[in-house]
CSV table of C-alpha atoms in Angstrom, one decimal:
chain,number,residue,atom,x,y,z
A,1,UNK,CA,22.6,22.6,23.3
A,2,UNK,CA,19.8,24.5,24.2
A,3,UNK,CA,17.7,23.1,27.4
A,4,UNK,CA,14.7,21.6,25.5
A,5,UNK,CA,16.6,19.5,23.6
A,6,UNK,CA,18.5,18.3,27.0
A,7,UNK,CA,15.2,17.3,28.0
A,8,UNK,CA,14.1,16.0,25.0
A,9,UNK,CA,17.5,13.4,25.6
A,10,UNK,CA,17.1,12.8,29.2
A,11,UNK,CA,13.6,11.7,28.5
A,12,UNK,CA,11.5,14.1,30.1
A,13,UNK,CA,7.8,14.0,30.5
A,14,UNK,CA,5.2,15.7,28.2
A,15,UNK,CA,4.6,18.6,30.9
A,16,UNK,CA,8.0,18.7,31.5
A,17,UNK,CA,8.7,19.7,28.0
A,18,UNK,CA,5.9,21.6,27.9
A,19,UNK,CA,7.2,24.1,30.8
A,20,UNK,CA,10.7,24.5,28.9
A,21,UNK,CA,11.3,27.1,27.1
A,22,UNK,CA,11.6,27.3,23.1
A,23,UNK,CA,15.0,28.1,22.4
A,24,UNK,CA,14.6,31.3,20.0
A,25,UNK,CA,17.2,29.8,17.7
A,26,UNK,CA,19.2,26.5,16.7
A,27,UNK,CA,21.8,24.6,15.0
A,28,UNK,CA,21.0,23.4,11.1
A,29,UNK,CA,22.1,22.2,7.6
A,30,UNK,CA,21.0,24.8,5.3
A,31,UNK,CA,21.9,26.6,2.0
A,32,UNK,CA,21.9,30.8,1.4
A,33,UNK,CA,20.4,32.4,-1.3
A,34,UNK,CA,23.5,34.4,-2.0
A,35,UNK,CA,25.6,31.5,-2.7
A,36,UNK,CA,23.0,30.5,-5.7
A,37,UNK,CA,25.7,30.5,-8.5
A,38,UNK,CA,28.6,29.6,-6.7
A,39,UNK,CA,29.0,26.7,-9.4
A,40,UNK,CA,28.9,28.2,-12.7
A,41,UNK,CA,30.8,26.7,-14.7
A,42,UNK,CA,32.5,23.9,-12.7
A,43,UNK,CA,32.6,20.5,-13.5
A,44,UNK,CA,32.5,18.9,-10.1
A,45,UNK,CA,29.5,20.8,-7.8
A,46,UNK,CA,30.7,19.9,-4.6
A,47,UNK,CA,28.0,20.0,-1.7
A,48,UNK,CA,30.0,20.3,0.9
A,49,UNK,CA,31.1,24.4,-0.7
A,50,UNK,CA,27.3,25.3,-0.3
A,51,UNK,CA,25.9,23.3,2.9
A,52,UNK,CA,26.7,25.5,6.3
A,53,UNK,CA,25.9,24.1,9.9
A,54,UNK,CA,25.0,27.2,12.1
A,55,UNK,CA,22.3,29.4,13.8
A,56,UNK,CA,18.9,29.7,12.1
A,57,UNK,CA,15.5,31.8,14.0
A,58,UNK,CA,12.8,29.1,15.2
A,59,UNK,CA,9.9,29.9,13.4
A,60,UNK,CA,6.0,30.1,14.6
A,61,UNK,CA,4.0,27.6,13.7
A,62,UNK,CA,0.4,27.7,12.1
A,63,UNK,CA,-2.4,26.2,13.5
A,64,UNK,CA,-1.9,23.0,11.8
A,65,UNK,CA,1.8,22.2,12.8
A,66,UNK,CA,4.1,21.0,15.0
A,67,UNK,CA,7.6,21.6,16.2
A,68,UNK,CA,9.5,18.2,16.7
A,69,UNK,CA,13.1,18.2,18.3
A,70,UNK,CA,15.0,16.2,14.9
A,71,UNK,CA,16.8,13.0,16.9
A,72,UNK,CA,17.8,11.7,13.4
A,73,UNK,CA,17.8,12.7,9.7
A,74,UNK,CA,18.5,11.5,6.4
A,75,UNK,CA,20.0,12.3,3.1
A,76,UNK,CA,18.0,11.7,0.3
A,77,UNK,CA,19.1,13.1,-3.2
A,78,UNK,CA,16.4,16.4,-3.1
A,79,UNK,CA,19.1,17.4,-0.6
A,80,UNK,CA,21.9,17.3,-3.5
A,81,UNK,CA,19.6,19.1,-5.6
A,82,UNK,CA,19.1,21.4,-3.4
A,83,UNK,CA,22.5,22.0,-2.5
A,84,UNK,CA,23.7,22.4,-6.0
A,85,UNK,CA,20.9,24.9,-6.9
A,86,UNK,CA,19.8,22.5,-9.9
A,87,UNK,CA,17.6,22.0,-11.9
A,88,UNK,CA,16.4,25.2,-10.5
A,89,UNK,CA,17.6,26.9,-7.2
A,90,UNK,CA,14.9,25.9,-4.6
A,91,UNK,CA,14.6,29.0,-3.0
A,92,UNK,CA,12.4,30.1,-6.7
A,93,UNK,CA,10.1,27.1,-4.8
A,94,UNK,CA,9.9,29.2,-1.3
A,95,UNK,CA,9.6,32.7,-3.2
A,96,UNK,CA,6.6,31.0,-4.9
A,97,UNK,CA,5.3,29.5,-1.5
A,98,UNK,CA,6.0,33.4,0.0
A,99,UNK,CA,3.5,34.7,-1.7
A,100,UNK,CA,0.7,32.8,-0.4
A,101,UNK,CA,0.2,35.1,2.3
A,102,UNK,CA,1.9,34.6,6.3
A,103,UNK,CA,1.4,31.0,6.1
A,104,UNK,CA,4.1,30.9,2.9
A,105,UNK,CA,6.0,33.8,3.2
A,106,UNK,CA,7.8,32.4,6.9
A,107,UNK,CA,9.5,29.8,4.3
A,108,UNK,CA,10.7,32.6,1.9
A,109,UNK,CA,14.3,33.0,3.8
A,110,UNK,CA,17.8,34.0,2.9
A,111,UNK,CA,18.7,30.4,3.8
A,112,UNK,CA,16.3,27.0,3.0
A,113,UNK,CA,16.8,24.4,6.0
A,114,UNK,CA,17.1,20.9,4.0
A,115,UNK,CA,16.1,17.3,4.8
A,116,UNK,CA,13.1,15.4,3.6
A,117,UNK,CA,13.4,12.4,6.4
A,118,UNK,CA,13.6,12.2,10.4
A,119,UNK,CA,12.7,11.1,13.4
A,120,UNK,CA,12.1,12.6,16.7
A,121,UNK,CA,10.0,14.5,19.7
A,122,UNK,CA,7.2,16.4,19.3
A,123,UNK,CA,8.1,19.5,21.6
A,124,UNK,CA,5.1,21.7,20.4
A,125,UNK,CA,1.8,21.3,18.4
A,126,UNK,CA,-0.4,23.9,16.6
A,127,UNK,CA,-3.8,25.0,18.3
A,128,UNK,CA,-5.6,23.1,15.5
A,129,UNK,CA,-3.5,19.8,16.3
A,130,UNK,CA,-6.4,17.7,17.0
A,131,UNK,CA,-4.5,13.6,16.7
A,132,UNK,CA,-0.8,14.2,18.0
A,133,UNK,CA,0.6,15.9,21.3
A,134,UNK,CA,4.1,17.0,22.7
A,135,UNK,CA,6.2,14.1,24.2
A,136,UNK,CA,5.1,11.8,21.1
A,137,UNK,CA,7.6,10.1,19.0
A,138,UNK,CA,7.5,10.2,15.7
A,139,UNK,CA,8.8,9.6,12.2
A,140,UNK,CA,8.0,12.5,9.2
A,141,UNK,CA,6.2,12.1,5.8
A,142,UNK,CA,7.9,14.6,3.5
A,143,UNK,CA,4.4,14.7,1.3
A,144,UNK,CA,3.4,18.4,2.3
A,145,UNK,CA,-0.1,18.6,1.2
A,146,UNK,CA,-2.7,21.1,2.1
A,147,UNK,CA,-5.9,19.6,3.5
A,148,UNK,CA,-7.9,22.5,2.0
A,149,UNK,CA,-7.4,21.3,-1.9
A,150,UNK,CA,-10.2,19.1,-2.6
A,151,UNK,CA,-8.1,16.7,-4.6
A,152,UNK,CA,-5.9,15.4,-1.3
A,153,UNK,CA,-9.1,13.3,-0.8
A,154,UNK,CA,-8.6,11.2,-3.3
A,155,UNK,CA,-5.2,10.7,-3.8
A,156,UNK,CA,-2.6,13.5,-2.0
A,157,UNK,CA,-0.3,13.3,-4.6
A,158,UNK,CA,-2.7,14.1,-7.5
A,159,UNK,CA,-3.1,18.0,-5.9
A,160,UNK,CA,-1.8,20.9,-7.8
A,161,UNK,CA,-0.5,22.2,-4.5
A,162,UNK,CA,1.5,19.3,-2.7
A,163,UNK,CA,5.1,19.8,-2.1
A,164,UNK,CA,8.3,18.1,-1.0
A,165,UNK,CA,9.4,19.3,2.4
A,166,UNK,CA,12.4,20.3,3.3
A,167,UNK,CA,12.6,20.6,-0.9
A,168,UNK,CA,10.3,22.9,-1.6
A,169,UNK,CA,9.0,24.1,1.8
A,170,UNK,CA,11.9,25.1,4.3
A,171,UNK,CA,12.5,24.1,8.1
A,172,UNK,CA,13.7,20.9,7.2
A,173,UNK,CA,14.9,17.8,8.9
A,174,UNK,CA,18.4,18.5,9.3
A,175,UNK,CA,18.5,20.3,12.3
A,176,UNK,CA,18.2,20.2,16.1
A,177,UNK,CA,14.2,21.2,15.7
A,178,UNK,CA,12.0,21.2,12.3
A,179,UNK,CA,7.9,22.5,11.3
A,180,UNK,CA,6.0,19.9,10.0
A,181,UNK,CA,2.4,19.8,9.1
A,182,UNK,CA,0.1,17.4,11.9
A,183,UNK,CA,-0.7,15.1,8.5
A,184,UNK,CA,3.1,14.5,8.0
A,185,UNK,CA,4.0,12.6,11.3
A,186,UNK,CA,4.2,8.8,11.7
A,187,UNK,CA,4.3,7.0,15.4
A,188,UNK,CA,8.1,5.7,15.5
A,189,UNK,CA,8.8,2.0,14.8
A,190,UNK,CA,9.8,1.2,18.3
A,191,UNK,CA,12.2,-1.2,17.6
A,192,UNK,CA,14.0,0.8,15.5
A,193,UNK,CA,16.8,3.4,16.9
A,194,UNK,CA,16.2,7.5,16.2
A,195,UNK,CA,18.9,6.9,12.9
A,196,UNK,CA,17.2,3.6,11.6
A,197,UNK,CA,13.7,5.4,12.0
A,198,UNK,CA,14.6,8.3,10.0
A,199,UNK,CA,16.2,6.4,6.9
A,200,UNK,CA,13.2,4.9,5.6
A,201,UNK,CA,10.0,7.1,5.0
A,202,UNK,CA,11.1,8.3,1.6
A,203,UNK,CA,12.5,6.1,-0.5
A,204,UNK,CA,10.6,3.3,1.4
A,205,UNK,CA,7.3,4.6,0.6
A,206,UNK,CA,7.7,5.9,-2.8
A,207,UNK,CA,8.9,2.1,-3.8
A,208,UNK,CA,5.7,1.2,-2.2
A,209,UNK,CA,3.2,3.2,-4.2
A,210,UNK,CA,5.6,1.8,-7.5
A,211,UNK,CA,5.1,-1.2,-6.2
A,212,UNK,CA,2.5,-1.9,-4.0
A,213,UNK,CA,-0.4,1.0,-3.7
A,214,UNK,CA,-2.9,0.9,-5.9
A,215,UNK,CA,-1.4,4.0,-8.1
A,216,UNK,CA,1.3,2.2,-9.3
A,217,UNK,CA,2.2,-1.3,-10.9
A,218,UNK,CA,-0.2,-3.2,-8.4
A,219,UNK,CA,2.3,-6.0,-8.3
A,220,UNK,CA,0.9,-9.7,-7.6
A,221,UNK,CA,2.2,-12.7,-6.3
A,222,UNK,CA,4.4,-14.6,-8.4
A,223,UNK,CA,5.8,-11.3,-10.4
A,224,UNK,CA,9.1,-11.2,-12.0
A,225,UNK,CA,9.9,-7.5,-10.8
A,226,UNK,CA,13.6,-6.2,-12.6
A,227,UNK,CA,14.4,-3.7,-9.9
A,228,UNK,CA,17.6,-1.2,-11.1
A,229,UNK,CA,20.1,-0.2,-8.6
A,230,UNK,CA,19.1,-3.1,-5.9
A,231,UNK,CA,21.4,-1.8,-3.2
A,232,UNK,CA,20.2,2.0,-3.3
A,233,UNK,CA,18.2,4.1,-1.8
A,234,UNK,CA,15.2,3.0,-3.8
A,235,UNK,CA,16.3,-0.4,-4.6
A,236,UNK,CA,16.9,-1.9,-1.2
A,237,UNK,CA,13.1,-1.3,-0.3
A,238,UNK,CA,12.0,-2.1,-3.7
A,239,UNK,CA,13.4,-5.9,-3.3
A,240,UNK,CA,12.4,-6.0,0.1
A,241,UNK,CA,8.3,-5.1,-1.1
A,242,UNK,CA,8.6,-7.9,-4.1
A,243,UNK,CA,10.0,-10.6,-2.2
A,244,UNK,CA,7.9,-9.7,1.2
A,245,UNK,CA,4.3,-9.4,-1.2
A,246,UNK,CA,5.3,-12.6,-3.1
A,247,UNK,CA,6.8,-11.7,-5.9
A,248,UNK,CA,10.3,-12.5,-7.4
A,249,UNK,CA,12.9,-9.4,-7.6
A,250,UNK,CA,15.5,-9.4,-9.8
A,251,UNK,CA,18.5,-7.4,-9.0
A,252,UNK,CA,20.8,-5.3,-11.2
A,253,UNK,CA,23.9,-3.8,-9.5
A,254,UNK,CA,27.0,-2.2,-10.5
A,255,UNK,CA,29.7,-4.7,-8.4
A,256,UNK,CA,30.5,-8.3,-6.3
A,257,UNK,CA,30.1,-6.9,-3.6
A,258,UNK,CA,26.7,-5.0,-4.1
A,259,UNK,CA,25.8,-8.5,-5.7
A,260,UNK,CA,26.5,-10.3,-2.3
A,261,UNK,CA,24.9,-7.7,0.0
A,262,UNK,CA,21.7,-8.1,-2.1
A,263,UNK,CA,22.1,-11.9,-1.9
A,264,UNK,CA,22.6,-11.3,2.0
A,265,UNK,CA,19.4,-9.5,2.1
A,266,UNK,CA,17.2,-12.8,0.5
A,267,UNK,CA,17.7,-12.0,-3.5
A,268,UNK,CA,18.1,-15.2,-5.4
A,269,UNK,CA,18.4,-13.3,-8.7
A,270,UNK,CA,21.2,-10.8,-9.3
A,271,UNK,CA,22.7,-9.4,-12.1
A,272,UNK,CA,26.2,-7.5,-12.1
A,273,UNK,CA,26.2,-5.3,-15.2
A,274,UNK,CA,29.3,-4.9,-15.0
A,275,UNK,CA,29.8,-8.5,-16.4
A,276,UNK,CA,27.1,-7.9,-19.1
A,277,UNK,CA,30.1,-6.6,-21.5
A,278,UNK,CA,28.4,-3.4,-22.7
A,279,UNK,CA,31.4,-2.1,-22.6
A,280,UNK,CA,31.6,2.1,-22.4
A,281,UNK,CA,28.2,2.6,-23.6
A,282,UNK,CA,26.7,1.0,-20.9
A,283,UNK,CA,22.8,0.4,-20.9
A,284,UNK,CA,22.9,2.9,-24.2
A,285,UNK,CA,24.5,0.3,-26.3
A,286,UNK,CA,21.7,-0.4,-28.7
A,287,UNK,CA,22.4,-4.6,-27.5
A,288,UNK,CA,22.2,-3.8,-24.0
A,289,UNK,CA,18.0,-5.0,-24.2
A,290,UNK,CA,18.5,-8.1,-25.9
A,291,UNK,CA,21.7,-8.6,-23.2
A,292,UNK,CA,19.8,-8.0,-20.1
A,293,UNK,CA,16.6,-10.2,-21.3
A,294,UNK,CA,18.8,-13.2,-22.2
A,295,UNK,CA,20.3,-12.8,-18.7
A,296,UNK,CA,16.8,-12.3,-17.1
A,297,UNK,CA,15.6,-15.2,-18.5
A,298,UNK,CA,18.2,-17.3,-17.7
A,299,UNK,CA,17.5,-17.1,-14.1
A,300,UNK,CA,13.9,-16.8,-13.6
A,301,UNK,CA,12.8,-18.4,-17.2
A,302,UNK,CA,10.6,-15.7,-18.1
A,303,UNK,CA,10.5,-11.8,-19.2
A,304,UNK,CA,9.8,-9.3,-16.1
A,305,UNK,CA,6.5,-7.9,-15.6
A,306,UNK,CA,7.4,-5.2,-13.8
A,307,UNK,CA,10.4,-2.9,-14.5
A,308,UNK,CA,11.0,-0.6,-10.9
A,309,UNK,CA,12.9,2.6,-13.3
A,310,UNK,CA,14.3,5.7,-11.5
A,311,UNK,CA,17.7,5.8,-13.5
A,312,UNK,CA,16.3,7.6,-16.7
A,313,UNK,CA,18.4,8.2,-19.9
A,314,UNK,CA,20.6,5.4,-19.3
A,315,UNK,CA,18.4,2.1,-18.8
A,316,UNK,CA,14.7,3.5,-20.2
A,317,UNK,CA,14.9,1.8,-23.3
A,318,UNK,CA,16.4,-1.1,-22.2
A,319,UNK,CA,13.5,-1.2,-19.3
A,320,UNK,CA,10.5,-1.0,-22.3
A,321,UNK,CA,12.4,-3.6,-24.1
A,322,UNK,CA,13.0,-5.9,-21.2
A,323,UNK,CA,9.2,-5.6,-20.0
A,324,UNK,CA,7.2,-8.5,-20.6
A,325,UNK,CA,4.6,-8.8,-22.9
A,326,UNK,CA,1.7,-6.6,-21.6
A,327,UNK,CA,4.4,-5.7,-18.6
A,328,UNK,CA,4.7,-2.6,-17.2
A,329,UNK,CA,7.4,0.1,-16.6
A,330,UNK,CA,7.7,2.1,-13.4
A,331,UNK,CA,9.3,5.1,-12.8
A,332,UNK,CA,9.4,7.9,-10.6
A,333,UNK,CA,12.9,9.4,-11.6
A,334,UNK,CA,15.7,10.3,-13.9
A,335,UNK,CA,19.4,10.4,-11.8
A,336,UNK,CA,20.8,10.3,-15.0
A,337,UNK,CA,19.1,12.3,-17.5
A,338,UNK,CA,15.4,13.4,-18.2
A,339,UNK,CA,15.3,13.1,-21.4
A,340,UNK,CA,14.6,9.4,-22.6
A,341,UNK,CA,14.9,7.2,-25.8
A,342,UNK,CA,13.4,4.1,-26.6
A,343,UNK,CA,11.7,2.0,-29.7
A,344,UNK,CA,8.1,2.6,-29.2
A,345,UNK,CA,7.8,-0.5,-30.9
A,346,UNK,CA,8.5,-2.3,-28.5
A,347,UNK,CA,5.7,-0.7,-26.5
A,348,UNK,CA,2.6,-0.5,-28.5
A,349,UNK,CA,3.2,-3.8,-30.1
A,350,UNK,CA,3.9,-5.8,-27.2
A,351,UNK,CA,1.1,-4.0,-25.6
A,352,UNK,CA,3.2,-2.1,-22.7
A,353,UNK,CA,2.8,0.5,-20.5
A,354,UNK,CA,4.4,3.0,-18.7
A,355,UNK,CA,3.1,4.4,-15.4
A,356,UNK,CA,4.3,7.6,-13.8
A,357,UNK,CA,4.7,7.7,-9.8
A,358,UNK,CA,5.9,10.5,-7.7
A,359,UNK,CA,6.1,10.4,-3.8
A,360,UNK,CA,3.5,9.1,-1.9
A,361,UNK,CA,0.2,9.8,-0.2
A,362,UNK,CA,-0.4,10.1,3.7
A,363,UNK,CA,-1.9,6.6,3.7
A,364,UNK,CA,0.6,5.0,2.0
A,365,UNK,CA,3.1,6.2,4.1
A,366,UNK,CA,1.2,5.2,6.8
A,367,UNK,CA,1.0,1.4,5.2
A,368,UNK,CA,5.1,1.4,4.8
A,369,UNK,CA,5.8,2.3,8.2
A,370,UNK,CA,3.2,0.0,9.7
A,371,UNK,CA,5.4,-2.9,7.4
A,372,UNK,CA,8.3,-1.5,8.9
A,373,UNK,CA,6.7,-1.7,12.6
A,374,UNK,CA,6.0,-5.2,11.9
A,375,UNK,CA,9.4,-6.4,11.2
A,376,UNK,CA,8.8,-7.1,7.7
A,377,UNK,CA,10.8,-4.6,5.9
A,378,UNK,CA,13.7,-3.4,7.6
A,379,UNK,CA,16.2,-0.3,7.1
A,380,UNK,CA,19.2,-0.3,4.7
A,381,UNK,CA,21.0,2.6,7.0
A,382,UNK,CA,24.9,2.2,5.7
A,383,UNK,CA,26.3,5.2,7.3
A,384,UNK,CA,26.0,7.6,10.3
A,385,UNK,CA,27.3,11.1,10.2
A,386,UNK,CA,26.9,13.8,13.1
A,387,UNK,CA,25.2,17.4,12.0
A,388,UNK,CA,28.6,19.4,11.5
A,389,UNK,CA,29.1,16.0,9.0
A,390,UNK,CA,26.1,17.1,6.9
A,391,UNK,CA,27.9,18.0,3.7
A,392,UNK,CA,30.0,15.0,4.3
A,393,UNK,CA,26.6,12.9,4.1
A,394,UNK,CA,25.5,14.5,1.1
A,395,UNK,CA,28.9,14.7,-0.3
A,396,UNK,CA,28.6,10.4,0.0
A,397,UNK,CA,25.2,10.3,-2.1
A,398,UNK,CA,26.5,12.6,-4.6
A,399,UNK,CA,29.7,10.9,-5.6
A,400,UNK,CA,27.7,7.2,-5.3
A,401,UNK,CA,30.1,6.7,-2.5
A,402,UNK,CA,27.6,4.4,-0.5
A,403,UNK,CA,24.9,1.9,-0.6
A,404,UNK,CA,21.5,2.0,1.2
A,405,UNK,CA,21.1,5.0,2.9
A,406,UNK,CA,22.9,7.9,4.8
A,407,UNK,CA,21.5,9.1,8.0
A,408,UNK,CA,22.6,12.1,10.3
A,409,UNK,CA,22.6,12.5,14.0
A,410,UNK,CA,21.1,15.7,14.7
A,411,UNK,CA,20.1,16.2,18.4
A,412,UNK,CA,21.0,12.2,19.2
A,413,UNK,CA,24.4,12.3,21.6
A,414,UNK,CA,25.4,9.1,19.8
A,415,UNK,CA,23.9,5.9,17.5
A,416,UNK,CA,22.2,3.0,19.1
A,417,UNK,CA,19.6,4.8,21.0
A,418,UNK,CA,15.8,5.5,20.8
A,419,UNK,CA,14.7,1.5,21.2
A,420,UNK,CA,11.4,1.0,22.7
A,421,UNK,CA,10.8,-2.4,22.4
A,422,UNK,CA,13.8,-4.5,22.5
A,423,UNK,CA,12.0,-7.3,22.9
A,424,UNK,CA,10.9,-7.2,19.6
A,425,UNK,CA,14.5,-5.4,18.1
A,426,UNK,CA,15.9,-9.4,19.3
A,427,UNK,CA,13.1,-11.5,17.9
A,428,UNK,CA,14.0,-9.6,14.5
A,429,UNK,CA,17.6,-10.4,14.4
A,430,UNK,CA,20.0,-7.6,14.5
A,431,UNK,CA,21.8,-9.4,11.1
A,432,UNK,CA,18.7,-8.1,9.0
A,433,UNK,CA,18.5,-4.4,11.3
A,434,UNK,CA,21.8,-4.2,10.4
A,435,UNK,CA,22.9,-5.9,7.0
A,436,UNK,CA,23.9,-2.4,5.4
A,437,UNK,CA,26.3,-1.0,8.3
A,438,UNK,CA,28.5,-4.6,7.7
């Protein structure tokens, strides 16, 4: 461990860290370019072949960024696309972002550093760094977004030139250190320990735009919301938003016991598809809408008007026939196909719609965390692996093999630490902290 980062642990002061020198290179989770068709032609594309732990070169930083020592990451399932070089290899996305002169081409690398969430120390900041300084702790917004494009002023995500970090930029989260951009950090909740932190920015904040931000389905009180998947990544913020903005969620999970953790977590309404009988079509049995409604409506009385959709081929059409009567659908993914079907019928006629969301602008982020501050949405952190466990992590999203989400220890000596307000941590409860590590 190199001498910053022992600093960095034993909590030194801002000029302390300041006087220590940069390591010139560090540990981190990354992929090589020459591994790129490693799985050609196998069935089962298993992360942990193509994810290495090792020495990677610390890069400079532009004017605009920061170097923050990585306490805690997360796995998110960029990182399994990345990792399986699908739909497209991602180092086509830092050739492209190479060619953009010295600012780009430090990304364009033999290897791409992964990770899209973390938490940590700022350690260095950029000349142009006006609002953050070292010594700070933070949490990262994987919306990279250049300040220069006219269109981040209105909304970052509508820019022809915004990108995921860690996804399509490199120097990533999961590592000792990481390069963000000074409009991607986020003060720490300070109640929250360096793994809790780092588990929530992404999937919390795109549920909020679906959800909440005014970009998406502007949910109100009393809404019936049919949220897919209500113990994933996704879900278990999505569920958390309805029920903490007034609305009414309704659950769909796979199993009992991903029906009693949502229960746990305040859900009155759940619904295990697995007792549906859909049999081995699933939600592509061509009954599976008229199913689901009678099932929705026999808890809540009344058709959803909001559908939270990420799952894709499998549930769209039943999502546009479920919707209620001038409802709408939101989605912002496709885990299990792109390519959708469903009775437009049931859309025009019923008067429908269907609203595309993708990530999440700076603000937003910044409205999710300040929730998250506040005590009112709290982190669905499962598991906890250490760095050299990286593929392990992203082995466990790729097989399904968890629920919530899967953080990674990075330069953290061990779980639990990072609290700056305990007081606080107590008043919460560490039953709702904590409901996804039981």
């Amino acid at each position: 461990m190199s001498e910053l980062l022992q600093a960095v642990i034993n909590g030194a002061s801002p000029e302390e860290l300041l006087a220590t020198e940069l390591p010139e290179s560090f540990r981190a989770a990354h992929t090589l370019r020459d591994e790129v068709g490693i799985f050609e032609g196998e069935t089962d594309k298993d992360v942990r072949r193509s994810m290495h732990v090792g020495e990677v070169a610390m890069p400079e930083i532009a004017p605009d960024e920061c170097i923050v020592a990585v306490m805690s990451a997360a796995i998110n399932f960029n990182t399994v696309w990345s990792a399986i070089f699908e739909p497209v290899p991602t180092f086509a996305f830092l050739e492209k972002f190479g060619r953009q002169g010295w600012y780009g081409a430090r990304h364009d690398l033999p290897y791409h550093i992964l990770g899209s969430d973390g938490s940590g120390v700022i350690v260095r900041t950029g000349v142009g760094v006006k609002n953050w300084k070292v010594g700070d702790k933070v949490v990262i917004s994987p919306a990279y977004v250049d300040e220069e494009d006219h269109a981040s002023y209105d909304d970052g995500m509508m820019t022809e030139t915004q990108l995921a970090w860690g996804f399509e930029t490199n120097f990533g989260s999961l590592g000792e250190f990481c390069v963000v951009k000074a409009n991607q950090l986020i003060k720490k909740p300070a109640h929250l320990t360096w793994e809790e932190s780092a588990s929530n920015t992404l999937c919390a904040a795109t549920a909020y735009r679906m959800l909440v931000g005014n970009h998406g389905a502007r949910m109100k009180q009393g809404d019936v919301v049919l949220v897919w998947g209500g113990t994933g990544g996704l879900g278990s913020y999505a569920t958390q938003l309805v029920k903490n903005g007034g609305g009414i969620p309704v659950a769909v999970v796979s199993s009992e016991d991903k029906a009693a953790l949502v229960r746990r977590q305040g859900v009155e309404h759940v619904i295990n598809r697995s007792e549906l009988g859909l049999g081995s079509e699933g939600f592509r049995n061509r009954k599976a809408g008229r199913i689901l409604g009678e099932a929705i409506r026999a808890q809540v009385g009344e058709d959803p008007q909001i559908v939270f959709e990420y799952l894709g081929a499998e549930t769209f059409g039943t999502s546009v026939y479920v919707a209620k009567r001038g409802g709408k659908i939101v989605t912002c993914g496709s885990s299990t196909g792109y390519q959708h079907q469903y009775d437009n019928r049931f859309l025009w006629m019923r008067l429908k719609s269907i609203v595309g969301s993708h990530g999440f602008n700076y603000h937003e982020a910044v409205e999710t965390n300040r929730l998250i501050s506040l005590g009112m949405i709290h982190p669905t952190l499962s598991k906890v692996f250490d760095l050299d466990g990286a593929g392990e992590a992203t082995r466990a999203v790729q097989t399904n093999q968890h629920v919530g989400k899967v953080a990674v220890l990075c330069a953290a000596p061990s779980e639990g630490l990072g609290v700056d307000d305990p007081a606080l941590r107590e008043k919460i409860g560490e039953d709702k902290i904590n409901l996804y590590r039981g």
